Amino acid sequence: MRIGFLVAFVASATASPALADGFRTPSDNIHCMADVWDGTAELRCDIRDNTAAIPRRPADCDLDWGNAFAVTGAPRPAVRICAGDTVMNPDYPVLSYGSQWEQHGFTCSVATDGVTCANRHGNGFFLSKKKQTLR
């Protein structure tokens, strides 16, 4: 993932964010944010409480590992990212169970068992406290 991606999310989370660009789950465990940076649509979701097995931290990751996920609008698989920031924002609106959110070419659905997000190419992820699947 590009460094600009992480820096841009920090700036958005600390500046007055466009709240329509993000949401949080009713459990407040997963927060997601989408935007366009340098012409590329990007979606990031963070999990606060994660009980799933987390893959080994990459050797080049000196920051937090395991609870942040990202996908771009391009036909590339989603990734777990090394991040020193968060998109957790208590001001994001709660997306109720059974609801869908669409922004910048991404669609996310919130269900009682987790959040499923994808780009127009079908790349994305399923996230829950107990399991994360990337595609």
Coordinates of N, CA, C and O in Angstrom, one line a residue:
M1 N 0.8 -1.2 0.0 CA 0.0 0.0 0.0 C 0.9 1.2 0.0 O 1.9 1.2 0.6
R2 N 0.5 2.3 -0.6 CA 1.3 3.5 -0.7 C 1.3 4.2 0.6 O 0.3 4.2 1.4
I3 N 2.4 4.9 0.9 CA 2.5 5.7 2.1 C 1.5 6.8 2.1 O 0.9 7.1 3.1
G4 N 1.3 7.4 0.9 CA 0.3 8.5 0.8 C -1.1 8.1 1.3 O -1.8 8.8 1.8
F5 N -1.4 6.8 1.1 CA -2.7 6.2 1.5 C -2.8 6.4 3.0 O -3.8 6.9 3.5
L6 N -1.8 6.0 3.7 CA -1.9 6.1 5.2 C -1.9 7.5 5.7 O -2.6 7.9 6.6
V7 N -1.0 8.4 5.1 CA -0.9 9.8 5.5 C -2.2 10.5 5.2 O -2.7 11.2 6.0
A8 N -2.8 10.2 4.1 CA -4.1 10.8 3.7 C -5.2 10.4 4.7 O -6.0 11.2 5.0
F9 N -5.2 9.2 5.1 CA -6.2 8.8 6.1 C -6.0 9.5 7.4 O -7.0 9.8 8.1
V10 N -4.8 9.6 7.8 CA -4.6 10.4 9.1 C -5.1 11.8 9.0 O -5.8 12.3 9.8
A11 N -4.8 12.4 7.8 CA -5.3 13.8 7.6 C -6.8 13.9 7.6 O -7.4 14.8 8.2
S12 N -7.4 12.9 7.0 CA -8.9 12.9 6.9 C -9.5 12.6 8.3 O -10.6 13.2 8.6
A13 N -8.9 11.8 9.0 CA -9.5 11.4 10.3 C -9.3 12.5 11.3 O -10.1 12.7 12.2
T14 N -8.3 13.4 11.2 CA -8.1 14.5 12.1 C -8.7 15.8 11.6 O -9.0 16.6 12.5
A15 N -8.9 15.9 10.3 CA -9.5 17.1 9.8 C -11.0 16.9 9.9 O -11.5 15.8 10.2
S16 N -11.8 17.9 9.5 CA -13.3 17.7 9.5 C -13.7 16.7 8.4 O -13.7 17.1 7.2
P17 N -13.9 15.5 8.7 CA -14.1 14.5 7.6 C -15.5 14.6 7.1 O -16.4 15.0 7.7
A18 N -15.6 14.2 5.8 CA -17.0 14.2 5.2 C -17.6 12.9 5.7 O -17.1 11.8 5.4
L19 N -18.5 13.0 6.6 CA -19.0 11.8 7.3 C -19.6 10.8 6.4 O -19.6 9.6 6.7
A20 N -20.1 11.2 5.3 CA -20.7 10.2 4.3 C -19.6 9.3 3.8 O -19.9 8.3 3.2
D21 N -18.3 9.7 3.9 CA -17.2 8.9 3.4 C -16.8 7.8 4.4 O -15.9 7.1 4.1
G22 N -17.5 7.6 5.5 CA -17.2 6.6 6.5 C -18.4 6.1 7.2 O -19.5 6.8 7.2
F23 N -18.3 5.0 7.9 CA -19.4 4.5 8.7 C -18.8 3.6 9.8 O -17.6 3.2 9.7
R24 N -19.6 3.2 10.7 CA -19.2 2.3 11.8 C -20.3 1.3 12.0 O -21.5 1.6 11.7
T25 N -20.0 0.2 12.5 CA -21.0 -0.9 12.8 C -21.8 -0.6 14.1 O -21.3 0.1 14.9
P26 N -22.9 -1.2 14.2 CA -23.7 -1.0 15.5 C -22.9 -1.5 16.7 O -23.1 -0.9 17.8
S27 N -22.0 -2.4 16.6 CA -21.2 -2.9 17.7 C -20.1 -1.9 18.0 O -19.4 -2.0 19.0
D28 N -19.8 -1.0 17.1 CA -18.7 0.0 17.1 C -17.4 -0.7 17.0 O -16.4 -0.1 17.3
N29 N -17.3 -1.9 16.5 CA -16.1 -2.7 16.4 C -15.4 -2.5 15.1 O -14.2 -2.6 15.1
I30 N -16.1 -2.2 14.1 CA -15.5 -2.0 12.8 C -15.9 -0.6 12.2 O -17.1 -0.2 12.3
H31 N -14.9 0.2 11.8 CA -15.1 1.5 11.2 C -14.5 1.4 9.8 O -13.4 0.9 9.6
C32 N -15.1 2.0 8.8 CA -14.6 2.1 7.4 C -14.6 3.5 6.9 O -15.5 4.2 7.2
M33 N -13.7 3.7 6.0 CA -13.7 5.0 5.3 C -13.2 4.9 3.9 O -12.3 4.1 3.6
A34 N -13.8 5.6 3.0 CA -13.4 5.6 1.6 C -13.2 7.0 1.1 O -13.9 7.9 1.5
D35 N -12.3 7.1 0.2 CA -12.0 8.4 -0.4 C -11.2 8.2 -1.7 O -10.8 7.1 -2.0
V36 N -10.9 9.3 -2.4 CA -10.1 9.3 -3.6 C -8.8 10.1 -3.3 O -8.9 11.2 -2.9
W37 N -7.7 9.5 -3.5 CA -6.4 10.1 -3.3 C -5.6 10.0 -4.5 O -5.4 8.9 -5.0
D38 N -5.1 11.1 -5.1 CA -4.3 11.1 -6.3 C -5.0 10.4 -7.4 O -4.4 9.6 -8.2
G39 N -6.4 10.5 -7.5 CA -7.1 9.9 -8.5 C -7.4 8.4 -8.3 O -8.1 7.8 -9.2
T40 N -7.0 7.8 -7.2 CA -7.3 6.4 -6.9 C -8.2 6.3 -5.7 O -8.0 6.8 -4.7
A41 N -9.4 5.6 -6.0 CA -10.3 5.3 -4.9 C -9.7 4.3 -4.0 O -9.1 3.3 -4.4
E42 N -9.9 4.5 -2.7 CA -9.3 3.6 -1.7 C -10.3 3.4 -0.5 O -10.9 4.4 -0.1
L43 N -10.4 2.2 0.0 CA -11.3 1.9 1.1 C -10.4 1.3 2.2 O -9.6 0.4 1.9
R44 N -10.6 1.7 3.4 CA -9.9 1.1 4.6 C -10.9 0.9 5.7 O -11.8 1.7 6.0
C45 N -10.8 -0.3 6.3 CA -11.6 -0.6 7.5 C -10.7 -1.1 8.6 O -9.7 -1.8 8.3
D46 N -11.0 -0.7 9.8 CA -10.2 -1.1 11.0 C -11.1 -1.8 11.9 O -12.3 -1.5 12.1
I47 N -10.6 -2.8 12.6 CA -11.3 -3.6 13.6 C -10.7 -3.2 15.0 O -9.5 -3.3 15.2
R48 N -11.5 -2.9 15.9 CA -11.1 -2.5 17.3 C -10.7 -3.8 18.1 O -9.7 -3.9 18.7
D49 N -11.6 -4.7 18.1 CA -11.4 -6.0 18.9 C -11.4 -7.1 18.0 O -12.4 -7.5 17.4
N50 N -10.3 -7.8 17.9 CA -10.1 -8.9 16.9 C -9.6 -10.1 17.6 O -8.5 -10.1 18.3
T51 N -10.4 -11.2 17.6 CA -10.0 -12.4 18.2 C -9.5 -13.5 17.2 O -9.1 -14.6 17.6
A52 N -9.4 -13.1 16.0 CA -9.0 -14.1 14.9 C -7.4 -14.2 15.0 O -6.7 -13.4 15.5
A53 N -7.0 -15.3 14.5 CA -5.5 -15.5 14.3 C -5.0 -14.5 13.3 O -5.6 -14.4 12.2
I54 N -4.0 -13.8 13.7 CA -3.4 -12.8 12.8 C -2.1 -13.3 12.2 O -1.3 -13.9 12.9
P55 N -2.0 -13.2 10.9 CA -0.7 -13.6 10.3 C 0.5 -12.9 10.9 O 0.4 -11.8 11.4
R56 N 1.6 -13.5 10.7 CA 2.9 -13.0 11.3 C 3.1 -11.6 10.7 O 2.9 -11.3 9.5
R57 N 3.6 -10.7 11.6 CA 3.9 -9.3 11.2 C 5.0 -9.4 10.2 O 6.1 -10.0 10.4
P58 N 4.9 -8.6 9.0 CA 6.0 -8.6 8.1 C 7.2 -7.9 8.7 O 7.1 -7.1 9.6
A59 N 8.4 -8.3 8.2 CA 9.6 -7.8 8.8 C 9.8 -6.3 8.6 O 10.4 -5.7 9.4
D60 N 9.1 -5.8 7.6 CA 9.3 -4.3 7.3 C 8.2 -3.5 8.0 O 8.0 -2.3 7.8
C61 N 7.4 -4.1 8.9 CA 6.3 -3.4 9.6 C 6.7 -3.1 11.0 O 6.8 -4.0 11.9
D62 N 7.0 -1.8 11.3 CA 7.3 -1.3 12.6 C 6.1 -0.7 13.3 O 6.3 -0.1 14.4
L63 N 5.0 -0.8 12.7 CA 3.8 -0.1 13.3 C 2.8 -1.2 13.7 O 3.1 -2.3 13.9
D64 N 1.5 -0.8 13.9 CA 0.5 -1.7 14.3 C 0.2 -2.7 13.2 O 0.1 -2.3 12.0
W65 N -0.1 -3.9 13.5 CA -0.3 -4.9 12.5 C -1.5 -5.8 12.9 O -1.7 -6.2 14.1
G66 N -2.3 -6.1 11.9 CA -3.4 -7.1 12.1 C -4.8 -6.6 12.1 O -5.7 -7.4 11.8
N67 N -5.1 -5.4 12.3 CA -6.4 -4.9 12.5 C -6.9 -3.9 11.4 O -7.9 -3.3 11.6
A68 N -6.1 -3.6 10.4 CA -6.4 -2.6 9.4 C -6.3 -3.3 8.0 O -5.4 -4.1 7.7
F69 N -7.3 -3.0 7.2 CA -7.5 -3.7 5.9 C -7.8 -2.6 4.8 O -8.5 -1.6 5.1
A70 N -7.3 -2.8 3.6 CA -7.5 -1.8 2.6 C -7.6 -2.5 1.2 O -7.1 -3.6 1.0
V71 N -8.4 -1.8 0.4 CA -8.5 -2.2 -1.0 C -8.7 -1.0 -1.8 O -9.2 0.0 -1.4
T72 N -8.1 -1.0 -3.1 CA -8.3 0.2 -3.9 C -9.4 -0.1 -4.9 O -9.9 -1.2 -5.0
G73 N -9.6 0.8 -5.8 CA -10.6 0.6 -6.9 C -10.1 -0.2 -8.0 O -10.9 -0.5 -8.9
A74 N -8.8 -0.5 -8.0 CA -8.2 -1.2 -9.1 C -8.5 -2.7 -8.9 O -8.8 -3.2 -7.8
P75 N -8.3 -3.5 -10.0 CA -8.6 -5.0 -9.9 C -7.4 -5.7 -9.2 O -6.7 -6.5 -9.8
R76 N -7.2 -5.4 -7.9 CA -6.1 -6.0 -7.1 C -6.7 -6.5 -5.8 O -7.6 -5.8 -5.3
P77 N -6.2 -7.5 -5.3 CA -6.7 -8.1 -4.0 C -6.6 -7.1 -2.9 O -5.7 -6.2 -2.9
A78 N -7.5 -7.2 -1.9 CA -7.4 -6.5 -0.7 C -6.2 -6.9 0.1 O -5.7 -8.0 -0.1
V79 N -5.7 -6.1 1.0 CA -4.6 -6.4 1.9 C -4.8 -6.0 3.3 O -5.6 -5.1 3.6
R80 N -4.1 -6.7 4.2 CA -4.0 -6.3 5.6 C -2.8 -5.3 5.6 O -1.8 -5.6 5.0
I81 N -3.0 -4.2 6.3 CA -1.9 -3.2 6.2 C -1.3 -2.9 7.5 O -1.8 -3.1 8.6
C82 N 0.0 -2.5 7.5 CA 0.8 -2.0 8.6 C 0.4 -0.5 8.7 O 0.6 0.2 7.8
A83 N -0.1 -0.1 9.9 CA -0.6 1.2 10.0 C -0.2 1.8 11.4 O -0.3 1.1 12.4
G84 N 0.1 3.1 11.4 CA 0.4 3.8 12.6 C -0.7 4.8 12.9 O -0.6 5.7 13.7
D85 N -1.9 4.6 12.3 CA -3.0 5.5 12.4 C -4.3 4.6 12.5 O -4.2 3.4 12.6
T86 N -5.4 5.3 12.5 CA -6.7 4.5 12.5 C -7.7 5.3 11.7 O -7.6 6.5 11.6
V87 N -8.7 4.6 11.2 CA -9.9 5.3 10.7 C -11.1 5.3 11.6 O -12.2 5.7 11.3
M88 N -10.8 4.8 12.9 CA -11.9 4.7 13.9 C -12.3 6.2 14.2 O -11.5 7.0 14.5
N89 N -13.6 6.5 14.0 CA -14.1 7.8 14.1 C -15.5 7.7 14.8 O -16.4 7.3 14.1
P90 N -15.6 8.2 16.0 CA -16.9 8.1 16.7 C -18.0 9.0 16.1 O -19.1 8.8 16.4
D91 N -17.6 9.9 15.2 CA -18.5 10.7 14.5 C -19.1 10.1 13.3 O -20.1 10.7 12.7
Y92 N -18.6 9.0 12.8 CA -19.1 8.3 11.6 C -20.5 7.8 12.0 O -20.8 7.4 13.1
P93 N -21.5 7.9 11.0 CA -22.8 7.3 11.3 C -22.7 5.8 11.5 O -21.9 5.1 10.9
V94 N -23.7 5.3 12.3 CA -23.8 3.8 12.4 C -24.6 3.3 11.3 O -25.7 3.8 11.0
L95 N -24.1 2.3 10.6 CA -24.8 1.6 9.5 C -25.4 0.4 10.1 O -24.8 -0.5 10.6
S96 N -26.8 0.4 10.2 CA -27.5 -0.7 10.9 C -27.4 -2.0 10.2 O -27.1 -2.1 9.0
Y97 N -27.6 -3.1 10.9 CA -27.5 -4.4 10.4 C -28.5 -4.6 9.3 O -29.6 -4.1 9.3
G98 N -28.0 -5.2 8.2 CA -28.9 -5.4 7.0 C -28.8 -4.2 6.0 O -29.4 -4.3 5.0
S99 N -28.0 -3.2 6.4 CA -27.9 -2.1 5.5 C -26.7 -2.2 4.6 O -25.7 -2.9 4.8
Q100 N -26.7 -1.3 3.5 CA -25.6 -1.3 2.6 C -25.1 0.1 2.4 O -25.9 1.1 2.5
W101 N -23.8 0.3 2.2 CA -23.2 1.6 2.0 C -22.4 1.6 0.8 O -21.7 0.7 0.5
E102 N -22.6 2.7 0.0 CA -21.8 2.8 -1.3 C -21.1 4.1 -1.3 O -21.8 5.2 -1.1
Q103 N -19.9 4.1 -1.7 CA -19.1 5.3 -1.8 C -17.9 5.1 -2.7 O -17.2 4.1 -2.5
H104 N -17.6 6.0 -3.6 CA -16.4 6.0 -4.4 C -16.1 4.6 -5.1 O -15.0 4.2 -5.2
G105 N -17.2 4.0 -5.5 CA -17.1 2.7 -6.2 C -16.9 1.5 -5.3 O -16.7 0.4 -5.8
F106 N -17.1 1.6 -4.0 CA -17.1 0.5 -3.1 C -18.5 0.3 -2.5 O -19.2 1.2 -2.3
T107 N -18.8 -1.0 -2.2 CA -20.0 -1.3 -1.6 C -19.7 -2.1 -0.4 O -18.9 -3.1 -0.4
C108 N -20.3 -1.8 0.8 CA -20.1 -2.5 2.0 C -21.5 -2.9 2.6 O -22.4 -2.0 2.5
S109 N -21.6 -4.1 3.0 CA -22.9 -4.6 3.7 C -22.6 -4.9 5.1 O -21.6 -5.6 5.4
V110 N -23.4 -4.5 6.0 CA -23.3 -4.8 7.4 C -24.3 -5.9 7.8 O -25.5 -5.7 7.6
A111 N -23.8 -7.0 8.4 CA -24.7 -8.0 8.9 C -24.3 -8.3 10.3 O -23.2 -7.9 10.8
T112 N -25.1 -9.0 11.0 CA -24.8 -9.4 12.4 C -23.5 -10.2 12.6 O -22.9 -10.2 13.6
D113 N -23.1 -10.9 11.5 CA -21.9 -11.7 11.5 C -20.7 -11.0 11.0 O -19.6 -11.6 11.0
G114 N -20.8 -9.7 10.5 CA -19.6 -9.0 10.0 C -19.9 -8.1 8.9 O -21.1 -7.8 8.5
V115 N -18.9 -7.5 8.3 CA -18.9 -6.5 7.3 C -18.3 -7.1 6.0 O -17.2 -7.6 6.1
T116 N -19.0 -7.0 4.9 CA -18.4 -7.4 3.6 C -18.3 -6.1 2.7 O -19.3 -5.4 2.5
C117 N -17.1 -5.9 2.2 CA -16.9 -4.8 1.3 C -16.2 -5.2 0.1 O -15.4 -6.1 0.1
A118 N -16.5 -4.6 -1.1 CA -15.9 -4.9 -2.3 C -15.8 -3.7 -3.3 O -16.7 -2.8 -3.2
N119 N -14.9 -3.8 -4.2 CA -14.8 -2.8 -5.2 C -15.6 -3.3 -6.4 O -16.2 -4.4 -6.4
R120 N -15.6 -2.5 -7.5 CA -16.4 -2.9 -8.7 C -15.9 -4.2 -9.4 O -16.5 -4.8 -10.2
H121 N -14.7 -4.6 -9.0 CA -14.0 -5.8 -9.6 C -14.2 -7.0 -8.7 O -13.8 -8.1 -9.1
G122 N -14.9 -6.9 -7.6 CA -15.1 -8.0 -6.7 C -14.0 -8.2 -5.7 O -14.1 -9.1 -4.9
N123 N -13.0 -7.3 -5.7 CA -11.9 -7.4 -4.7 C -12.4 -6.8 -3.4 O -13.1 -5.7 -3.5
G124 N -12.0 -7.3 -2.3 CA -12.4 -6.7 -1.0 C -12.2 -7.7 0.1 O -11.2 -8.5 0.1
F125 N -13.1 -7.6 1.1 CA -12.9 -8.4 2.3 C -14.2 -8.7 3.1 O -15.2 -7.9 2.9
F126 N -14.1 -9.7 3.9 CA -15.2 -9.9 4.9 C -14.4 -9.8 6.3 O -13.4 -10.3 6.5
L127 N -15.0 -8.9 7.2 CA -14.4 -8.7 8.4 C -15.3 -8.9 9.6 O -16.5 -8.5 9.5
S128 N -14.9 -9.6 10.6 CA -15.6 -9.8 11.8 C -14.6 -9.9 12.9 O -13.4 -10.1 12.7
K129 N -15.1 -9.9 14.1 CA -14.2 -10.1 15.3 C -13.5 -11.4 15.3 O -12.3 -11.5 15.6
K130 N -14.1 -12.4 14.8 CA -13.6 -13.8 14.8 C -12.9 -14.2 13.5 O -12.1 -15.2 13.5
K131 N -13.1 -13.5 12.4 CA -12.6 -14.0 11.1 C -12.4 -12.8 10.1 O -13.3 -11.9 10.1
Q132 N -11.4 -12.9 9.3 CA -11.2 -11.9 8.3 C -10.7 -12.7 7.0 O -9.9 -13.5 7.1
T133 N -11.4 -12.4 5.9 CA -11.1 -13.1 4.6 C -10.9 -12.0 3.6 O -11.7 -11.1 3.4
L134 N -9.8 -12.1 2.9 CA -9.4 -11.1 1.8 C -9.5 -11.7 0.5 O -9.2 -12.9 0.3
R135 N -10.0 -10.9 -0.5 CA -10.1 -11.4 -1.9 C -9.7 -10.3 -2.8 O -9.8 -9.2 -2.6

